[in-house]
CSV table of C-alpha atoms in Angstrom, one decimal:
chain,number,residue,atom,x,y,z
A,245,MET,CA,0.2,0.2,-0.2
A,246,ILE,CA,1.3,3.7,-0.7
A,247,GLN,CA,0.5,4.7,3.2
A,248,ASN,CA,3.5,2.5,3.7
A,249,ILE,CA,6.1,4.1,1.8
A,250,PRO,CA,8.1,6.4,3.8
A,251,LEU,CA,7.5,10.1,2.3
A,252,GLU,CA,10.3,11.5,3.5
A,253,ARG,CA,12.2,8.9,1.2
A,254,VAL,CA,10.4,10.8,-1.9
A,255,LEU,CA,11.5,12.6,-4.7
A,256,PHE,CA,9.0,14.3,-6.7
A,257,LEU,CA,9.7,15.4,-10.0
A,258,ASP,CA,9.2,16.9,-13.5
A,259,ILE,CA,10.8,18.0,-16.5
A,260,GLU,CA,10.3,20.9,-19.4
A,261,THR,CA,11.4,19.7,-22.6
A,262,VAL,CA,11.7,21.4,-25.6
A,263,PRO,CA,12.9,20.4,-29.5
A,264,ALA,CA,16.6,20.2,-29.9
A,265,ALA,CA,16.5,23.2,-32.1
A,266,ALA,CA,14.5,26.3,-32.8
A,267,VAL,CA,12.8,26.2,-36.3
A,268,TRP,CA,13.0,23.2,-38.6
A,269,GLU,CA,15.9,25.3,-41.0
A,270,ASP,CA,18.3,25.4,-38.0
A,271,LEU,CA,17.8,21.3,-37.6
A,272,PRO,CA,20.8,19.5,-39.5
A,273,GLU,CA,19.7,17.9,-42.1
A,274,THR,CA,21.4,14.4,-41.4
A,275,ASP,CA,18.8,15.1,-38.2
A,276,GLN,CA,16.4,15.8,-40.4
A,277,LYS,CA,16.3,12.7,-42.4
A,278,LEU,CA,16.0,10.5,-39.2
A,279,TRP,CA,13.3,12.2,-38.0
A,280,ASP,CA,11.1,12.0,-41.8
A,281,LYS,CA,11.9,8.1,-40.9
A,282,LYS,CA,11.2,7.8,-37.5
A,283,THR,CA,7.5,9.9,-37.5
A,284,ARG,CA,6.5,8.4,-41.0
A,285,PHE,CA,3.7,6.8,-39.0
A,286,GLN,CA,2.9,8.7,-37.0
A,287,ARG,CA,2.1,11.7,-39.2
A,288,LYS,CA,-1.2,12.0,-41.6
A,289,ASP,CA,-0.7,11.7,-44.5
A,290,GLU,CA,-1.1,15.4,-45.6
A,291,VAL,CA,1.4,16.3,-42.7
A,292,SER,CA,4.9,16.9,-43.8
A,293,ALA,CA,8.1,16.1,-41.3
A,294,GLU,CA,9.1,20.4,-40.9
A,295,GLU,CA,5.1,20.8,-40.1
A,296,PHE,CA,5.5,17.6,-37.6
A,297,TYR,CA,8.6,18.9,-35.9
A,298,PRO,CA,7.2,21.6,-34.0
A,299,GLU,CA,4.5,19.7,-32.5
A,300,ARG,CA,5.7,16.8,-31.6
A,301,ALA,CA,10.5,17.1,-31.1
A,302,GLY,CA,10.3,18.2,-28.1
A,303,ILE,CA,8.3,14.9,-26.4
A,304,MET,CA,11.4,12.8,-28.3
A,305,ALA,CA,14.5,12.5,-26.5
A,306,GLU,CA,15.9,12.1,-29.6
A,307,PHE,CA,15.4,15.3,-31.4
A,308,GLY,CA,14.6,17.6,-28.3
A,309,LYS,CA,16.1,18.9,-25.0
A,310,ILE,CA,16.0,19.7,-21.7
A,311,ILE,CA,15.2,23.2,-20.2
A,312,CYS,CA,14.0,22.5,-16.4
A,313,ILE,CA,14.3,19.8,-14.2
A,314,THR,CA,12.3,20.6,-10.9
A,315,ILE,CA,12.0,18.3,-7.9
A,316,GLY,CA,10.6,18.2,-4.6
A,317,MET,CA,11.2,16.7,-1.4
A,318,LEU,CA,8.8,16.9,2.5
A,319,GLU,CA,9.7,18.6,5.4
A,320,LYS,CA,9.2,17.6,8.6
A,321,ASN,CA,6.8,20.6,9.3
A,322,GLU,CA,4.8,19.3,5.9
A,323,THR,CA,6.2,21.3,3.6
A,324,LEU,CA,6.9,20.8,0.4
A,325,LYS,CA,11.1,22.0,-0.1
A,326,ILE,CA,11.6,23.2,-4.2
A,327,LYS,CA,14.6,23.3,-6.2
A,328,SER,CA,14.6,23.9,-9.8
A,329,PHE,CA,17.3,23.1,-12.2
A,330,ALA,CA,16.9,25.6,-15.4
A,331,ASP,CA,19.8,26.6,-18.0
A,332,ASP,CA,20.1,26.9,-22.5
A,333,ASP,CA,22.8,24.6,-21.5
A,334,GLU,CA,21.4,20.9,-21.3
A,335,LYS,CA,24.8,19.5,-20.5
A,336,LYS,CA,25.4,22.1,-17.7
A,337,LEU,CA,21.0,21.8,-16.2
A,338,LEU,CA,22.4,17.9,-16.0
A,339,GLU,CA,25.9,18.0,-14.2
A,340,SER,CA,24.1,20.2,-11.4
A,341,PHE,CA,21.3,17.9,-10.9
A,342,GLY,CA,23.2,14.5,-10.8
A,343,GLU,CA,25.3,15.9,-8.5
A,344,ILE,CA,22.2,16.2,-6.2
A,345,PHE,CA,22.2,12.4,-6.0
A,346,ASN,CA,25.5,12.4,-4.1
A,347,SER,CA,23.7,13.7,-0.6
A,348,PRO,CA,23.4,10.6,1.4
A,349,ARG,CA,19.5,11.6,2.2
A,350,LEU,CA,19.3,11.3,-2.0
A,351,ARG,CA,21.1,7.3,-2.2
A,352,ASP,CA,18.1,5.7,-1.5
A,353,VAL,CA,15.9,8.1,-3.0
A,354,ILE,CA,12.2,6.7,-4.7
A,355,LEU,CA,11.7,8.7,-7.8
A,356,CYS,CA,7.9,10.1,-7.9
A,357,ALA,CA,6.2,11.7,-10.9
A,358,HIS,CA,3.1,11.7,-13.3
A,359,ASN,CA,3.5,9.2,-16.5
A,360,GLY,CA,6.9,9.2,-15.0
A,361,LYS,CA,7.9,6.3,-16.2
A,362,GLU,CA,6.8,7.3,-19.8
A,363,PHE,CA,8.2,10.5,-20.1
A,364,ASP,CA,10.2,12.1,-17.1
A,365,PHE,CA,12.4,9.3,-16.3
A,366,PRO,CA,13.8,7.2,-19.7
A,367,TRP,CA,13.8,11.3,-20.7
A,368,ILE,CA,16.2,12.3,-18.0
A,369,ALA,CA,18.4,9.0,-18.3
A,370,ARG,CA,18.9,9.0,-22.3
A,371,ARG,CA,19.6,13.0,-22.1
A,372,PHE,CA,22.7,11.9,-19.8
A,373,LEU,CA,24.0,9.3,-22.3
A,374,ILE,CA,23.7,11.4,-25.4
A,375,ASN,CA,25.2,14.2,-23.7
A,376,GLY,CA,28.4,11.6,-22.7
A,377,MET,CA,27.2,11.2,-18.8
A,378,GLN,CA,25.9,8.0,-16.8
A,379,PRO,CA,22.8,8.7,-15.7
A,380,PRO,CA,22.5,9.1,-11.3
A,381,LEU,CA,21.3,5.3,-9.9
A,382,PRO,CA,18.1,5.9,-9.2
A,383,PHE,CA,17.2,5.8,-13.2
A,384,GLN,CA,19.3,3.1,-14.2
A,385,MET,CA,16.7,0.1,-14.2
A,386,PHE,CA,19.3,-2.2,-16.2
A,387,GLY,CA,19.2,-5.7,-13.8
A,388,LYS,CA,16.6,-4.9,-11.6
A,389,LYS,CA,13.6,-6.5,-10.5
A,390,PRO,CA,10.4,-4.4,-11.3
A,391,TRP,CA,9.5,-4.3,-7.0
A,392,GLU,CA,13.7,-3.2,-7.1
A,393,ILE,CA,13.2,0.1,-9.2
A,394,PRO,CA,12.7,2.5,-6.8
A,395,HIS,CA,10.0,4.8,-9.5
A,396,LEU,CA,6.7,5.7,-8.4
A,397,ASP,CA,4.0,7.0,-11.3
A,398,THR,CA,0.9,8.8,-10.5
A,399,MET,CA,-0.7,7.7,-13.4
A,400,GLU,CA,0.4,4.5,-12.9
A,401,LEU,CA,-1.0,4.6,-9.9
A,402,TRP,CA,-4.6,6.2,-10.7
A,403,LYS,CA,-4.7,3.2,-13.6
A,404,PHE,CA,-5.6,0.5,-11.2
A,405,GLY,CA,-4.7,-1.8,-14.0
A,406,ASP,CA,-6.6,-0.6,-16.7
A,407,TYR,CA,-4.0,0.6,-19.4
A,408,LYS,CA,-6.0,1.6,-21.5
A,409,SER,CA,-6.8,4.8,-19.4
A,410,PHE,CA,-5.0,8.3,-19.5
A,411,VAL,CA,-5.5,10.7,-17.0
A,412,SER,CA,-3.6,14.4,-16.8
A,413,LEU,CA,-2.3,16.3,-13.6
A,414,GLU,CA,-5.1,18.5,-15.1
A,415,LEU,CA,-7.6,16.8,-14.3
A,416,LEU,CA,-6.4,14.6,-11.0
A,417,ALA,CA,-5.7,18.1,-9.5
A,418,HIS,CA,-9.6,18.9,-10.0
A,419,VAL,CA,-11.4,15.7,-8.9
A,420,PHE,CA,-9.1,15.8,-6.1
A,421,GLY,CA,-10.0,19.4,-5.1
A,422,ILE,CA,-6.5,20.8,-5.6
A,423,PRO,CA,-5.7,24.1,-7.1
A,424,THR,CA,-4.7,23.5,-10.7
A,425,PRO,CA,-1.1,24.2,-12.1
A,426,LYS,CA,-2.0,25.6,-14.9
A,427,ASP,CA,-3.6,28.8,-13.8
A,428,ASP,CA,-0.8,30.6,-16.6
A,429,ILE,CA,0.5,28.1,-19.0
A,430,ASP,CA,0.0,24.6,-20.2
A,431,GLY,CA,2.6,21.8,-21.4
A,432,SER,CA,1.9,23.1,-25.4
A,433,MET,CA,3.3,26.2,-24.5
A,434,VAL,CA,6.4,25.9,-23.3
A,435,SER,CA,8.3,25.8,-26.6
A,436,SER,CA,6.9,29.1,-27.5
A,437,ILE,CA,7.3,30.8,-24.5
A,438,TYR,CA,11.6,29.7,-24.6
A,439,TYR,CA,11.7,30.1,-28.5
A,440,ILE,CA,9.7,33.1,-29.1
A,441,GLU,CA,9.6,34.8,-25.6
A,442,LYS,CA,12.5,33.3,-24.5
A,443,ASP,CA,11.5,33.5,-21.1
A,444,LEU,CA,12.8,30.6,-19.1
A,445,GLN,CA,11.8,31.7,-15.9
A,446,ARG,CA,8.0,31.6,-16.4
A,447,ILE,CA,8.9,27.9,-17.1
A,448,VAL,CA,10.4,27.6,-14.3
A,449,GLN,CA,7.6,28.7,-11.8
A,450,TYR,CA,4.9,26.4,-14.1
A,451,CYS,CA,7.3,23.3,-13.9
A,452,GLU,CA,7.1,24.1,-9.8
A,453,LYS,CA,3.7,24.4,-9.6
A,454,ASP,CA,3.4,21.4,-11.4
A,455,VAL,CA,5.8,19.6,-8.7
A,456,LEU,CA,3.4,21.1,-5.3
A,457,THR,CA,0.4,19.1,-7.6
A,458,LEU,CA,2.1,16.2,-7.9
A,459,ALA,CA,3.2,15.9,-4.2
A,460,ASN,CA,-0.7,17.0,-3.6
A,461,ILE,CA,-2.0,14.9,-5.4
A,462,PHE,CA,-0.3,11.9,-4.1
A,463,ARG,CA,-1.0,12.9,-0.6
A,464,ARG,CA,-4.6,12.9,-1.5
A,465,MET,CA,-4.0,8.9,-2.9
A,466,ARG,CA,-3.1,8.4,0.5
A,467,GLN,CA,-5.6,10.5,1.9
A,468,GLU,CA,-3.8,13.2,4.0
A,469,ASP,CA,-3.3,16.9,4.0
A,470,LEU,CA,-2.6,19.1,1.5
A,471,LEU,CA,1.2,20.2,1.4
A,472,LYS,CA,2.5,23.9,1.1
A,473,ARG,CA,5.2,24.7,-0.6
A,474,ASN,CA,8.8,26.1,1.1
A,475,SER,CA,12.0,27.6,-0.3
A,476,ASN,CA,14.3,26.3,-2.0
A,477,LEU,CA,15.4,22.3,-1.6
A,478,ASP,CA,19.3,22.8,-0.3
């Protein structure tokens, strides 16, 4: 039962990603060809690879990059302490994020994200490898039995075995009576805010709202009171 999971070990996490290039023309020719091949059966006949790129490249780790990772951990006073890693240079961002796992507190951490098993966790691991680094230990799954993998996923918890079901973080927040994290922007706007408005801080604030919402959804699933946000995680 999730009530038996020690909350002080849970690291709540969310990432924001964008296409690796601002526009199709900035994408190297080889990447353009590989994008065409990878998405050929995902696109409608009338949609070109170029048209499909800005819409979907930000969700594919081979063609995108991480611009923000936000984490949160529970404090003894029942508040969530939050820290964000954000940078235009993805390698610097990942290096800073990876360093936190040197802390004794995080050596046996349990990762928690919404749709994390399908998106956040593999994205982070893949981008570490692409940037020439080993993923932190909590993201390494090879050779582990399913029950040895320290990953929680609120979407999976909500499915109760119904693998046809998809539910958004926003919808779960609504049904549990939690304030929406989408009161300013949503995920579909991140790329344009990053490349056109060049407002990374606005994206960071959005990511931090998602992490607080994620933690509160997990709390509601345990029939516990909502958390408040605290200052940055040390």
